[in-house]
Short mmCIF file of C-alpha atoms in Angstrom, two decimals:
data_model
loop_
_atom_site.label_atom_id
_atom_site.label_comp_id
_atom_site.label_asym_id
_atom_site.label_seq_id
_atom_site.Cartn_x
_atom_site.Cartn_y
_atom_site.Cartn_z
CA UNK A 26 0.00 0.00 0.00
CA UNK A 27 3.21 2.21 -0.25
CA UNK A 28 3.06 3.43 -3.51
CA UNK A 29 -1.09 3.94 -2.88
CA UNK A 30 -0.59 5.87 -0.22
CA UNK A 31 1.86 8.12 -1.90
CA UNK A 32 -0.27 8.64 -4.94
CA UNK A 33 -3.04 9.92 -2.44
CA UNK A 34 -1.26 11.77 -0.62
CA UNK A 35 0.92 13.86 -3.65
CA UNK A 36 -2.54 14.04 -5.68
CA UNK A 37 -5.16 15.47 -2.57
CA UNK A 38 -1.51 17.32 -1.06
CA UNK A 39 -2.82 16.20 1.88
CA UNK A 40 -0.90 14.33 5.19
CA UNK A 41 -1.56 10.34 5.23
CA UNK A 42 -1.00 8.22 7.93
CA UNK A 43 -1.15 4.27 6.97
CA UNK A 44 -1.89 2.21 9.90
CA UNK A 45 0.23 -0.65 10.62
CA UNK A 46 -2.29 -3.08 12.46
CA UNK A 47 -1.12 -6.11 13.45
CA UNK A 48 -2.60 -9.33 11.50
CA UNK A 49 -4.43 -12.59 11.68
CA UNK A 50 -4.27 -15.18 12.30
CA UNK A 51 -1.09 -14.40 15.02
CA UNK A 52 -3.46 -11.65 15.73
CA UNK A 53 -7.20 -12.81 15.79
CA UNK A 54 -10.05 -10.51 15.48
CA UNK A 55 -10.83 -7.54 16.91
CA UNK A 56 -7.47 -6.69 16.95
CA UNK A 57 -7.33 -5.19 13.54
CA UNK A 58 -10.47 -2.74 14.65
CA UNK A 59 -8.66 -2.31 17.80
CA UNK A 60 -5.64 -1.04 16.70
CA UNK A 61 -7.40 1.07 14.18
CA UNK A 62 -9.12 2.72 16.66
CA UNK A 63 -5.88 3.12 19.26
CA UNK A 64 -4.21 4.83 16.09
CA UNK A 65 -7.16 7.02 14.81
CA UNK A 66 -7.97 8.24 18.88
CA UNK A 67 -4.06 8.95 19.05
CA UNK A 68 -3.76 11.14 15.94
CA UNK A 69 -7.12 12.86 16.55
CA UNK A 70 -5.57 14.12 19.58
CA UNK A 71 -1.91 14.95 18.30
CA UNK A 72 -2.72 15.91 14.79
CA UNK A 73 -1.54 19.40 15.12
CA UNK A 74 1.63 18.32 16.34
CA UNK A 75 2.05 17.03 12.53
CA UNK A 76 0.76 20.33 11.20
CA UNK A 77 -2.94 19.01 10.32
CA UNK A 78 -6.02 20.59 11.46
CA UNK A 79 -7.81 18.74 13.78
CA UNK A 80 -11.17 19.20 12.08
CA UNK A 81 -9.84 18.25 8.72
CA UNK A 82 -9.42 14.87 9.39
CA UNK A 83 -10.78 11.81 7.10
CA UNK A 84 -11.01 8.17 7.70
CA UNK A 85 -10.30 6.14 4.71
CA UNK A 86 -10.31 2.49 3.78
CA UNK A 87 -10.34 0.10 0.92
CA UNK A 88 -11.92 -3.27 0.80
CA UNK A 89 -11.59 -4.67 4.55
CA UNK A 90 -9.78 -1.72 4.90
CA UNK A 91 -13.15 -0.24 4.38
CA UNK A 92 -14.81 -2.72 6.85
CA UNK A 93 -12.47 -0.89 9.43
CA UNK A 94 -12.79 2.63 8.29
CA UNK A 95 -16.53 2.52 9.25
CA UNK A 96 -16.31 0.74 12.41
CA UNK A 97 -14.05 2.86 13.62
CA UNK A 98 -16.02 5.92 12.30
CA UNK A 99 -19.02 4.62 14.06
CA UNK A 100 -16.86 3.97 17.52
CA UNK A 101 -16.16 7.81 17.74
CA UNK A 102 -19.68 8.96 17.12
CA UNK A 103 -20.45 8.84 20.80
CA UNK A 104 -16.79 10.44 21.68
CA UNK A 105 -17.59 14.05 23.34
CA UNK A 106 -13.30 14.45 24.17
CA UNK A 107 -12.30 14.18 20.60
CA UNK A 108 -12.79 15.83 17.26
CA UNK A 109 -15.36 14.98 14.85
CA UNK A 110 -13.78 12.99 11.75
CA UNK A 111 -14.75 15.23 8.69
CA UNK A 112 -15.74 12.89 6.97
CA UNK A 113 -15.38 8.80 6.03
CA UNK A 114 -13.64 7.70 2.39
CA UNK A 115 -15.34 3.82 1.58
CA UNK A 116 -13.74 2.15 -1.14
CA UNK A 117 -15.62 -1.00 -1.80
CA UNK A 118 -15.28 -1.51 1.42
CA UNK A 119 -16.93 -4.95 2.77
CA UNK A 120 -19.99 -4.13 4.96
CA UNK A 121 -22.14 -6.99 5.81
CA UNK A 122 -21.53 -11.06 6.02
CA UNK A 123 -25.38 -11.76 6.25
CA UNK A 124 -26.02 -11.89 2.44
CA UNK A 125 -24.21 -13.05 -0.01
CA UNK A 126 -26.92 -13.86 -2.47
CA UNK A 127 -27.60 -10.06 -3.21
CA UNK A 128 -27.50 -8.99 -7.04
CA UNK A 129 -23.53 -8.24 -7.02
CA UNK A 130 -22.81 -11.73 -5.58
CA UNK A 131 -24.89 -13.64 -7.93
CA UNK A 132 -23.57 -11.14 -11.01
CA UNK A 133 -19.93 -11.50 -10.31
CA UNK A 134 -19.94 -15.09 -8.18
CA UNK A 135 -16.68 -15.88 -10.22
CA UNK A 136 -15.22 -12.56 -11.43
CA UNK A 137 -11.48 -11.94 -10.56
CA UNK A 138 -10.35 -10.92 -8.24
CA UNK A 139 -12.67 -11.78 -5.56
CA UNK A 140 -15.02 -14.69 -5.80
CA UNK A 141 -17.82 -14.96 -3.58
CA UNK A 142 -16.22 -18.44 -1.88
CA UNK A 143 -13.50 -16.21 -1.48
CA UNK A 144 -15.21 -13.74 0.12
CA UNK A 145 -17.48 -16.36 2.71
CA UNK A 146 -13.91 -18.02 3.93
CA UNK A 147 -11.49 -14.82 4.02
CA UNK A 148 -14.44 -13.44 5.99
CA UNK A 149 -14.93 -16.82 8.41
CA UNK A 150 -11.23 -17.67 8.73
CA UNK A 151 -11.00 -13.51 9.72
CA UNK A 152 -13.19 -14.38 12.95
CA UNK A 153 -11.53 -17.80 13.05
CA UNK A 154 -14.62 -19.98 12.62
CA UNK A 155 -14.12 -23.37 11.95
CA UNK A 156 -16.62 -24.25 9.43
CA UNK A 157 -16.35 -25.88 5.71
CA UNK A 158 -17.63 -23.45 3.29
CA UNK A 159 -19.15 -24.20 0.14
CA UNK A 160 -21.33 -22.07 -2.30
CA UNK A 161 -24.48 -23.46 -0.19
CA UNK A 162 -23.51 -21.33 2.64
CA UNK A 163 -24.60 -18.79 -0.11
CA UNK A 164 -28.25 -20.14 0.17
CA UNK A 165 -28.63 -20.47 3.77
CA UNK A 166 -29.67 -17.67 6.17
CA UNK A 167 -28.63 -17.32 9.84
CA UNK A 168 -31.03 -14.91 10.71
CA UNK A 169 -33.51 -16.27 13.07
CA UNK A 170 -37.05 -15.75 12.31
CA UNK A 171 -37.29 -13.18 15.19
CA UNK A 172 -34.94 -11.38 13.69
CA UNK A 173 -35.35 -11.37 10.31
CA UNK A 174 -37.88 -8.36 10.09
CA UNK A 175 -34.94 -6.05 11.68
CA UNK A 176 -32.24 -7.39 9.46
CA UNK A 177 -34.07 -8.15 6.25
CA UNK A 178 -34.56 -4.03 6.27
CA UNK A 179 -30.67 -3.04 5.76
CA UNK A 180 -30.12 -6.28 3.68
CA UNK A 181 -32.34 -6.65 1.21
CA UNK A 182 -32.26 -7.13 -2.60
CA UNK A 183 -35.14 -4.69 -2.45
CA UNK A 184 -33.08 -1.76 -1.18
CA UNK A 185 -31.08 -2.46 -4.70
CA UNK A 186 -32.09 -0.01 -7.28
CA UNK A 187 -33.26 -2.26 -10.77
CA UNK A 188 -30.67 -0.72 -12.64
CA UNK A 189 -28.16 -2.65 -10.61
CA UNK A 190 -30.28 -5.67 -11.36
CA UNK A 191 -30.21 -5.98 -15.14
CA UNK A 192 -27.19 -7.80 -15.80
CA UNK A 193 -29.15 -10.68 -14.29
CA UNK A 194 -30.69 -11.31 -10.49
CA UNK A 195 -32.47 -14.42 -9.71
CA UNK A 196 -34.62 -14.04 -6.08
CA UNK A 197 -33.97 -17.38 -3.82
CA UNK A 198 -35.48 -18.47 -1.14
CA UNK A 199 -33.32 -19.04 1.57
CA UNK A 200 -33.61 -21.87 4.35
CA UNK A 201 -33.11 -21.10 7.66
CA UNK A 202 -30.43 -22.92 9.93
CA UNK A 203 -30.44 -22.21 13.80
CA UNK A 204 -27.38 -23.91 13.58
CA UNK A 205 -25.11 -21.68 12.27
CA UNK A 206 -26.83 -18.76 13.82
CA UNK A 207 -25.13 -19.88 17.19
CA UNK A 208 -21.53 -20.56 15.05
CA UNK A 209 -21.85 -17.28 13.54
CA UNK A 210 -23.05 -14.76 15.61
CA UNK A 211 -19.57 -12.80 15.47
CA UNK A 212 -21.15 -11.83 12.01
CA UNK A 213 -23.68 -9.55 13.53
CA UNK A 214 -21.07 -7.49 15.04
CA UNK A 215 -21.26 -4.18 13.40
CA UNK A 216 -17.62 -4.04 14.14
CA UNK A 217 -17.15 -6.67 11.03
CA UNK A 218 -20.73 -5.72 9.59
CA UNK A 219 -21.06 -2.08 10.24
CA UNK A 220 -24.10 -1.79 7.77
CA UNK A 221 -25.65 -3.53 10.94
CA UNK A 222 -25.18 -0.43 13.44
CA UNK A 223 -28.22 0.44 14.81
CA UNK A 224 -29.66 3.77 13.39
CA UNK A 225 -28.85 5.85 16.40
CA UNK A 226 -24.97 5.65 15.41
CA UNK A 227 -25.85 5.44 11.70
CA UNK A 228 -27.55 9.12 12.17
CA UNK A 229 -24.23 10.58 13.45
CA UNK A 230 -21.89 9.56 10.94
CA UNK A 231 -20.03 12.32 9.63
CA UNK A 232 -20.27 13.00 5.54
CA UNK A 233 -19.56 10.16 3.50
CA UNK A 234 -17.99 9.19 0.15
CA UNK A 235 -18.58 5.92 -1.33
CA UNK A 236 -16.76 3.86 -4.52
CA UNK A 237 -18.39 1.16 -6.14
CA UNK A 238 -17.70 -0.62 -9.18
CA UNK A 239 -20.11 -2.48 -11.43
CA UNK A 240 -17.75 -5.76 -11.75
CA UNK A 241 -17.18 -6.31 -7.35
CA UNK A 242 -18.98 -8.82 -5.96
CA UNK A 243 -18.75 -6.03 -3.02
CA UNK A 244 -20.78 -3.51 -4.94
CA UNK A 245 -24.33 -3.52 -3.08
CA UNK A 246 -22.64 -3.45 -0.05
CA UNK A 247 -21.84 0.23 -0.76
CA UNK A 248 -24.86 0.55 -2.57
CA UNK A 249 -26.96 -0.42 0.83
CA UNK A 250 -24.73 1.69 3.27
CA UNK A 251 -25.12 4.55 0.86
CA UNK A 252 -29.20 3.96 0.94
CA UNK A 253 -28.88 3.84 5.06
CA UNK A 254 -26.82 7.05 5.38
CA UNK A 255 -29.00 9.01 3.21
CA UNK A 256 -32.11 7.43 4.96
CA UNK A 257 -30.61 9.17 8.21
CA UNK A 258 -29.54 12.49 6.55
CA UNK A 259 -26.15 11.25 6.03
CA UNK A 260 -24.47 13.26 3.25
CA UNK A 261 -23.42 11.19 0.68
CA UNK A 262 -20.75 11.23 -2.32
CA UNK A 263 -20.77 8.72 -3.97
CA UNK A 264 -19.15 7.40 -7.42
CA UNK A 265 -19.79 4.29 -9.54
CA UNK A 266 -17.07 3.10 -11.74
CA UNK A 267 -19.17 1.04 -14.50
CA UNK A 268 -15.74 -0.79 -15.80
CA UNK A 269 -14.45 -0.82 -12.47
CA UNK A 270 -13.36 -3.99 -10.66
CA UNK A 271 -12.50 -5.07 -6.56
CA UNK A 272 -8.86 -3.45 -6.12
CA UNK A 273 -9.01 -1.04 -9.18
CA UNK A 274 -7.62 1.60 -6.77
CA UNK A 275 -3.89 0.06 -7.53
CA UNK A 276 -4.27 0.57 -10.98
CA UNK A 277 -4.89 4.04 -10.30
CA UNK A 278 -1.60 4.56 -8.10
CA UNK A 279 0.54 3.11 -10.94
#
């Protein structure tokens, strides 16, 4: 992420600061978030000592990356001894492991570079579940019944505008399994699915820009966080890249 994170920072002339969290599996979950946090709190509090102002600061993330950018952006919401982020940067980010049979998943199942059995065991082996994975997982729920009206809300296909659908979505009926509710519960953490935080954080998230591209199996992930921001008055930027692909940011820095 060198080179990345020089490009950004020559082209915007702003300051970037890369944090250098520890990783799994030597490291196992939260400690990613955790450190994340510990760095953004720390620099919040010492930026001017690196010439930044304090009120100019932006979370950013890519990917997972993204996934942590908007936990910890949701951690500080409540944070009355710090200043306000300005704003959150979500590339593609990964928001949500409780459906992976929305119209991205099915569109780009098998597009490079990240396959949606990718995605299901980078995303179980991250919270260091045991549990063999295979595209049926994509057909199962773990929502209990209870629970469903609550979740089914912020994770639908229905919160998916139809242009997003035309390149071919096929509605399934799910079955439900109380079994891997109890194995996965981790997943309804909105610390690995922040599209999950309840809507009294969601409404004080600071202004928000969003990248999607049209070829990402992680593409209506953005598309549904961008829906629930704006639901909540959440100023939103956001920019679809119709030939863009998962990781096209790279290309960019090159």
């Amino acid at each position: 992420y060198e080179r990345t994170c020089r490009c950004l920072a020559k082209r915007s002339d702003s300051v970037v600061v890369s944090v250098g969290y520890r990783l799994a599996p030597e490291h196992p979950y939260p400690t990613q978030f955790e450190d994340c946090l510990t760095a953004t709190i720390h620099f919040l509090r010492t930026a001017q000592d690196y010439g930044v102002d304090p009120s100019r600061i932006i979370i950013c993330g890519d990917s997972s990356g993204g996934t942590l950018a908007a936990a910890v952006a949701q951690a500080l919401v409540n944070r009355r001894d710090l200043p306000k982020p300005r704003a959150q940067i979500l590339i593609y980010p990964f928001l949500q492991g409780l459906n992976f049979n929305l119209p991205s998943h099915q569109q780009n199942n098998t597009y490079p570079v990240l396959l949606r059995k990718l995605t299901i065991v980078f995303g179980l082996r991250y919270l260091n579940i045991n549990l063999p994975v295979t595209e049926s997982l994509a057909k199962l729920t773990y929502i209990p019944e209870d629970l469903q009206p609550k979740y089914q809300k912020w994770v639908s296909p229905d919160c998916i505008p139809h242009e997003f659908k035309k390149r071919g979505y096929t509605p399934t009926t799910t079955t439900v399994s109380e079994e891997l509710y109890a194995m996965l519960k981790p997943v309804f953490d909105p610390v690995f699915s922040p599209l999950l935080a309840e809507d009294s954080v969601i409404a004080q998230l600071p202004e928000t820009f969003i990248l999607t591209c049209e070829y990402d199996i992680l593409r209506d992930d953005g598309l549904l966080y961008k829906k629930r921001l704006e639901d909540h008055g959440i100023k939103v930027t956001w920019c679809h890249l119709q030939q863009g692909f998962h990781g096209v940011i790279f290309a960019a820095a090159l």
